[in-house]
CSV table of N, CA, C and O in Angstrom, one decimal:
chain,number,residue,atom,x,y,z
A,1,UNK,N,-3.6,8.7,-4.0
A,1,UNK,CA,-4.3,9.9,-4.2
A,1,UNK,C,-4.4,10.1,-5.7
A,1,UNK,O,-3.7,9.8,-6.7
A,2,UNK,N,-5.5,10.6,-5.7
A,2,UNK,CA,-5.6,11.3,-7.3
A,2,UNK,C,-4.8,12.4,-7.9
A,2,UNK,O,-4.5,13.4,-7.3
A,3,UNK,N,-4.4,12.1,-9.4
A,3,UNK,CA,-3.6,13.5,-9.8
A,3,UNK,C,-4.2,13.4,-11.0
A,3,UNK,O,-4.7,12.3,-11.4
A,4,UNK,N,-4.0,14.6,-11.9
A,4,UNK,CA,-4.6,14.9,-13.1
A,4,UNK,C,-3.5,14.4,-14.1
A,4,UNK,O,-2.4,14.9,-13.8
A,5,UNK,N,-3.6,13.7,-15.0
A,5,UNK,CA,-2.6,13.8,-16.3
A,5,UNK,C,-2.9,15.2,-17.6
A,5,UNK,O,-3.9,15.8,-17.5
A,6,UNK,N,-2.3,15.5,-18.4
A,6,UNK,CA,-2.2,15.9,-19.3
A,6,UNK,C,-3.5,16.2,-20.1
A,6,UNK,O,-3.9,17.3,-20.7
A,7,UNK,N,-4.1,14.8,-19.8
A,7,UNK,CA,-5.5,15.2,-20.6
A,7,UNK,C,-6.7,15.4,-19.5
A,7,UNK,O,-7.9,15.2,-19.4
A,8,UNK,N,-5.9,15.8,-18.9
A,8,UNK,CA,-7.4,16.3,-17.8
A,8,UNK,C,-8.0,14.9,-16.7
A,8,UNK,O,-8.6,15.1,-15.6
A,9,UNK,N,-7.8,13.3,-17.3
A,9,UNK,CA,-8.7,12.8,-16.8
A,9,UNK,C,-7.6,11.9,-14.9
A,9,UNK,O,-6.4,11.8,-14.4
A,10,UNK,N,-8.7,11.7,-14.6
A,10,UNK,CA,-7.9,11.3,-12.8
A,10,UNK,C,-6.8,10.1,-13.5
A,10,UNK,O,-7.0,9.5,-14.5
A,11,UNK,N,-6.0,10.0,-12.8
A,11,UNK,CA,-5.2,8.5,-12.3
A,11,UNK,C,-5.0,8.4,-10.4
A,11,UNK,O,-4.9,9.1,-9.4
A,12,UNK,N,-5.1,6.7,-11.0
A,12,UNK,CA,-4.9,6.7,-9.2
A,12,UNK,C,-3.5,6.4,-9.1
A,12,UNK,O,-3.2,5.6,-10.0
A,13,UNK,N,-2.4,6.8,-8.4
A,13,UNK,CA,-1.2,6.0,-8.2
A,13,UNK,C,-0.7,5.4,-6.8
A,13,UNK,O,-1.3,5.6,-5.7
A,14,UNK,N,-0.1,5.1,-7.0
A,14,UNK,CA,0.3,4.0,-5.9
A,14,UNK,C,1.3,4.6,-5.1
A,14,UNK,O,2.5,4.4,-5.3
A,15,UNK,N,0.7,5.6,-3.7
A,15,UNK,CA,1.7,6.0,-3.1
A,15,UNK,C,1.5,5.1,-1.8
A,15,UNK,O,0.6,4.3,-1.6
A,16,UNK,N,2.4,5.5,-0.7
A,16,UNK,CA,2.1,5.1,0.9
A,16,UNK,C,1.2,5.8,1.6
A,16,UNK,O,1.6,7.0,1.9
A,17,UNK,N,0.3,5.6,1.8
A,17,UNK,CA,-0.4,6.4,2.8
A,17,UNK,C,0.1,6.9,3.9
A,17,UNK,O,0.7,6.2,4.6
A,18,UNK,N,0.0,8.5,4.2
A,18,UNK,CA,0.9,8.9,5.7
A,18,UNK,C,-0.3,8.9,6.7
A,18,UNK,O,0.0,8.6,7.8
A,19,UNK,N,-1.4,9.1,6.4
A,19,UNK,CA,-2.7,8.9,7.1
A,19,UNK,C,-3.1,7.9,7.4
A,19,UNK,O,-3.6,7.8,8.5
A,20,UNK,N,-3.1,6.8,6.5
A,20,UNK,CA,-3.8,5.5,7.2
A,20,UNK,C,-2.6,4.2,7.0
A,20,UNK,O,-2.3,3.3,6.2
A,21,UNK,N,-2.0,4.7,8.5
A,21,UNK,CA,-1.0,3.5,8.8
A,21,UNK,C,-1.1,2.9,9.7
A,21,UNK,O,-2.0,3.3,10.6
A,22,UNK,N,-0.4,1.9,9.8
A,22,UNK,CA,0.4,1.0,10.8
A,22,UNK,C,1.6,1.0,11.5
A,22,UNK,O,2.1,1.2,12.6
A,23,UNK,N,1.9,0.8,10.0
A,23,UNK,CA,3.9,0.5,10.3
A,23,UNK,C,4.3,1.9,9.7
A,23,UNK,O,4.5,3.0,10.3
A,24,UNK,N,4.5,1.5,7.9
A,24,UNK,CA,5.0,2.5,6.9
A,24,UNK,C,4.1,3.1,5.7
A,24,UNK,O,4.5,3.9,4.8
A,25,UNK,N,2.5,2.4,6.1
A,25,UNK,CA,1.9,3.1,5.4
A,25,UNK,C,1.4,1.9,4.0
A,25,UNK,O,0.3,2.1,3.4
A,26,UNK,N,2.3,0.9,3.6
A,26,UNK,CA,1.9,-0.1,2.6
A,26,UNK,C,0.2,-0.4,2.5
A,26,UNK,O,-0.5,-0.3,1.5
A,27,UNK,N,-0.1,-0.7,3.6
A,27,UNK,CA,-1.7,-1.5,3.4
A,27,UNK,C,-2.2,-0.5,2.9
A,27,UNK,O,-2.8,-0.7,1.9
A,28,UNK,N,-2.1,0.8,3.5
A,28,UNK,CA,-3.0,2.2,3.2
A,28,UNK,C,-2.8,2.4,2.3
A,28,UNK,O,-3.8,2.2,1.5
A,29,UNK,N,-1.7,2.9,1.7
A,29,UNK,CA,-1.4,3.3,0.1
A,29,UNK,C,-2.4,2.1,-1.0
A,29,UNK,O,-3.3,2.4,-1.7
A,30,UNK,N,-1.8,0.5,-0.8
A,30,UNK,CA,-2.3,-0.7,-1.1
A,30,UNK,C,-4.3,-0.2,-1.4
A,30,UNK,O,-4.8,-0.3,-2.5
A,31,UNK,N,-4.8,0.0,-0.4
A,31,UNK,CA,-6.3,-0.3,-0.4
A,31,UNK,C,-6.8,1.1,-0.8
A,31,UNK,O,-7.9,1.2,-1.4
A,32,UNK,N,-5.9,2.5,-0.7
A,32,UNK,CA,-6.4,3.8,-1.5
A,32,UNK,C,-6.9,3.5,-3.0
A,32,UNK,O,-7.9,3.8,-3.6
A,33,UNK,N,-5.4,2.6,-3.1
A,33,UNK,CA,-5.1,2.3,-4.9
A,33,UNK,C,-6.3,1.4,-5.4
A,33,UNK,O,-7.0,1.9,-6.4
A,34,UNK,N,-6.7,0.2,-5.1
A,34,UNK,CA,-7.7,-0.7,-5.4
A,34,UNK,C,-8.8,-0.5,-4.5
A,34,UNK,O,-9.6,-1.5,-4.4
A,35,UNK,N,-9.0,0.7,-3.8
A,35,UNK,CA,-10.6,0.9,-3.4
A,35,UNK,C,-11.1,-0.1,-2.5
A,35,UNK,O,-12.1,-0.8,-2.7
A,36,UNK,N,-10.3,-0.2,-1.4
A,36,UNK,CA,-10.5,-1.1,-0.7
A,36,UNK,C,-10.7,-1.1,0.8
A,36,UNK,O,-10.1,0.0,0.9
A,37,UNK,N,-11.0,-1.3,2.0
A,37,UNK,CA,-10.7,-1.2,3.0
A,37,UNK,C,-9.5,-1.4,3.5
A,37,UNK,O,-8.9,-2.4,3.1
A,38,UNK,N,-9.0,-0.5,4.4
A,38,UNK,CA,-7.3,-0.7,4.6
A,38,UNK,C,-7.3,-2.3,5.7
A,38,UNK,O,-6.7,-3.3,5.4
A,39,UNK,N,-8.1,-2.2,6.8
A,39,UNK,CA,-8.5,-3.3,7.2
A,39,UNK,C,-8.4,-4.5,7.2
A,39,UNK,O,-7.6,-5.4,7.6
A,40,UNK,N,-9.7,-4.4,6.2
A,40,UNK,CA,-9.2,-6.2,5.2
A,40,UNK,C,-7.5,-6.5,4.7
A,40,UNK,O,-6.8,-7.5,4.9
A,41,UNK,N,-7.4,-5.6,4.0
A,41,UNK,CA,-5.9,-5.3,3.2
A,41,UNK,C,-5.0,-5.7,4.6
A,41,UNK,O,-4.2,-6.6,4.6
A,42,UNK,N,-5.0,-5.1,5.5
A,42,UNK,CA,-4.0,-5.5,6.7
A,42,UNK,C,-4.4,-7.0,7.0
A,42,UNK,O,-3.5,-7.7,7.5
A,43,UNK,N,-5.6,-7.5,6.9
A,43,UNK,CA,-5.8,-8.8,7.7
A,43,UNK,C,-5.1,-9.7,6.5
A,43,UNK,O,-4.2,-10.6,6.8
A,44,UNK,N,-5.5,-9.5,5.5
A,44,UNK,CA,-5.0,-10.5,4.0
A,44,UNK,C,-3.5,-10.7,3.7
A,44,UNK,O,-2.9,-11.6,3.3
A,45,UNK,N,-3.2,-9.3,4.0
A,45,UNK,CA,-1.4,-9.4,3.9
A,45,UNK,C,-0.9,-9.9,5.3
A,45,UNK,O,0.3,-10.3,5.2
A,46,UNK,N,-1.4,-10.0,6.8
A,46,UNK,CA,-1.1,-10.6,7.7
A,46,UNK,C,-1.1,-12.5,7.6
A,46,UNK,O,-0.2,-13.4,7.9
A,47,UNK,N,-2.7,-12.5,7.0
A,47,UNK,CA,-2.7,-14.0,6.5
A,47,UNK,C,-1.3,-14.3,5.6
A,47,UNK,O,-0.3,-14.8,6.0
A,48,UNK,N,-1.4,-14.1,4.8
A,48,UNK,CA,-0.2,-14.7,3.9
A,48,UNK,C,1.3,-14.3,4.6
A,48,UNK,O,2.4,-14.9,4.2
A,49,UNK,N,1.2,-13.6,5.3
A,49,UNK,CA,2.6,-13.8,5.4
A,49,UNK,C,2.8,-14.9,7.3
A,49,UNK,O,3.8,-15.1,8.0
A,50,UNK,N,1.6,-15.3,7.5
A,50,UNK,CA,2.1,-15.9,8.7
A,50,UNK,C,2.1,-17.6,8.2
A,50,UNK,O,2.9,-18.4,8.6
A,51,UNK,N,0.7,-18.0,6.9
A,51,UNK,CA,0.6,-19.3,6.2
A,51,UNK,C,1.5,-19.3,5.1
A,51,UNK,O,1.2,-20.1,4.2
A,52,UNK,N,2.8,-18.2,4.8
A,52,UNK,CA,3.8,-18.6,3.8
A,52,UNK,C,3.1,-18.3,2.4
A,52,UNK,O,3.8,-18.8,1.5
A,53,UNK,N,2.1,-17.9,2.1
A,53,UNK,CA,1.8,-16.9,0.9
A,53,UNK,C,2.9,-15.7,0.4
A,53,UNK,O,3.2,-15.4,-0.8
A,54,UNK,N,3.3,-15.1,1.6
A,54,UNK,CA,3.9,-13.7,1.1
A,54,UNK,C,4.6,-13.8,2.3
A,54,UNK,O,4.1,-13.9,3.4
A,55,UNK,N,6.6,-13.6,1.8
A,55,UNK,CA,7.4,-12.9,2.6
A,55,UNK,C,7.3,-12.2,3.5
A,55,UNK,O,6.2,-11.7,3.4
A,56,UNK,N,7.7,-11.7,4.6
A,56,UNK,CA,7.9,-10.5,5.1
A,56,UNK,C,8.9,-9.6,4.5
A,56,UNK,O,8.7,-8.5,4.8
A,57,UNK,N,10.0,-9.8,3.5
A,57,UNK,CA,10.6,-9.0,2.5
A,57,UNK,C,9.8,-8.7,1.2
A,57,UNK,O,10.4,-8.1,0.2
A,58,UNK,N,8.6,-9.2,1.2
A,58,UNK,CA,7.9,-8.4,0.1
A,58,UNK,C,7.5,-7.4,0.9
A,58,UNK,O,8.3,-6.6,0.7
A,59,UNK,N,6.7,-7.0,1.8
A,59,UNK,CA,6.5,-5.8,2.3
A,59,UNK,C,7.4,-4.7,2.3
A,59,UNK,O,7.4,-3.6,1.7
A,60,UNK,N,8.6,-5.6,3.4
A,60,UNK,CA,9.3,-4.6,3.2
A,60,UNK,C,10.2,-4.1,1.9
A,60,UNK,O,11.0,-3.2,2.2
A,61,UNK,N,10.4,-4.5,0.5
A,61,UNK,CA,10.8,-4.2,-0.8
A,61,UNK,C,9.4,-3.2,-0.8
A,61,UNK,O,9.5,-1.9,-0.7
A,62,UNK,N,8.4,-3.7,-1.0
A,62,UNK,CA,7.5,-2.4,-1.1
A,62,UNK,C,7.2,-0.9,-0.5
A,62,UNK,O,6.7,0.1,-0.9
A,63,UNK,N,7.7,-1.5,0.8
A,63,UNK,CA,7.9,-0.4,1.6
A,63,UNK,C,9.2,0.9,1.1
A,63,UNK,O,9.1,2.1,0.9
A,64,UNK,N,10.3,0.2,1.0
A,64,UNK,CA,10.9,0.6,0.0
A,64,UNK,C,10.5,1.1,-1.3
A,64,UNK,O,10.1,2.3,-1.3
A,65,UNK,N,10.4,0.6,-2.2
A,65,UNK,CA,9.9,0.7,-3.6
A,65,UNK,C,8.7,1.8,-3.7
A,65,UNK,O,8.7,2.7,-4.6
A,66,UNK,N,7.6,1.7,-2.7
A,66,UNK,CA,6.4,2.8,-3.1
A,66,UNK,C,6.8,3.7,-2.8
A,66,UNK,O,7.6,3.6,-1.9
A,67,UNK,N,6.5,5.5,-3.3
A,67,UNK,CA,7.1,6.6,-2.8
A,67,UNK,C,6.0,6.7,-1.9
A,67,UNK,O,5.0,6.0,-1.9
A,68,UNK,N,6.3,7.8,-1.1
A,68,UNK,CA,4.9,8.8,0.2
A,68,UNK,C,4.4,9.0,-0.5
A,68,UNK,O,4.7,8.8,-1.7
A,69,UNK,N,3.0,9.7,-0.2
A,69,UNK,CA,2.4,10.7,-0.7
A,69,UNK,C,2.6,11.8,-0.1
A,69,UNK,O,2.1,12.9,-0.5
């Protein structure tokens, strides 16, 4: 989600999405932040984690680590 800083202008940050989930919300937060389809984002992070690109404990560290929105 968008929030205002100090000087007025947007930032995007990096929360979990509670609206566009799966599990815990990672891809959604993930594809809010880089403007992306959650979709793809779920298919890309499924790819790598089944051809050994990406853990299944990176997810879940992230799942951890990002706050809700």
């Amino acid at each position: 989600s968008e929030t205002k800083n100090s000087s007025g202008m947007g930032e995007n940050l990096l929360r979990r999405s509670r609206t566009d989930r799966s599990i815990a919300g990672v891809c959604g937060g993930l594809a809010n932040y880089f403007g992306t389809d959650s979709t793809i984002l779920r298919i890309v992070m499924l790819c790598l984690i089944i051809f050994g690109g990406m853990s299944l404990w990176v997810y879940i560290v992230m799942w951890l680590l990002i706050p809700e929105e």
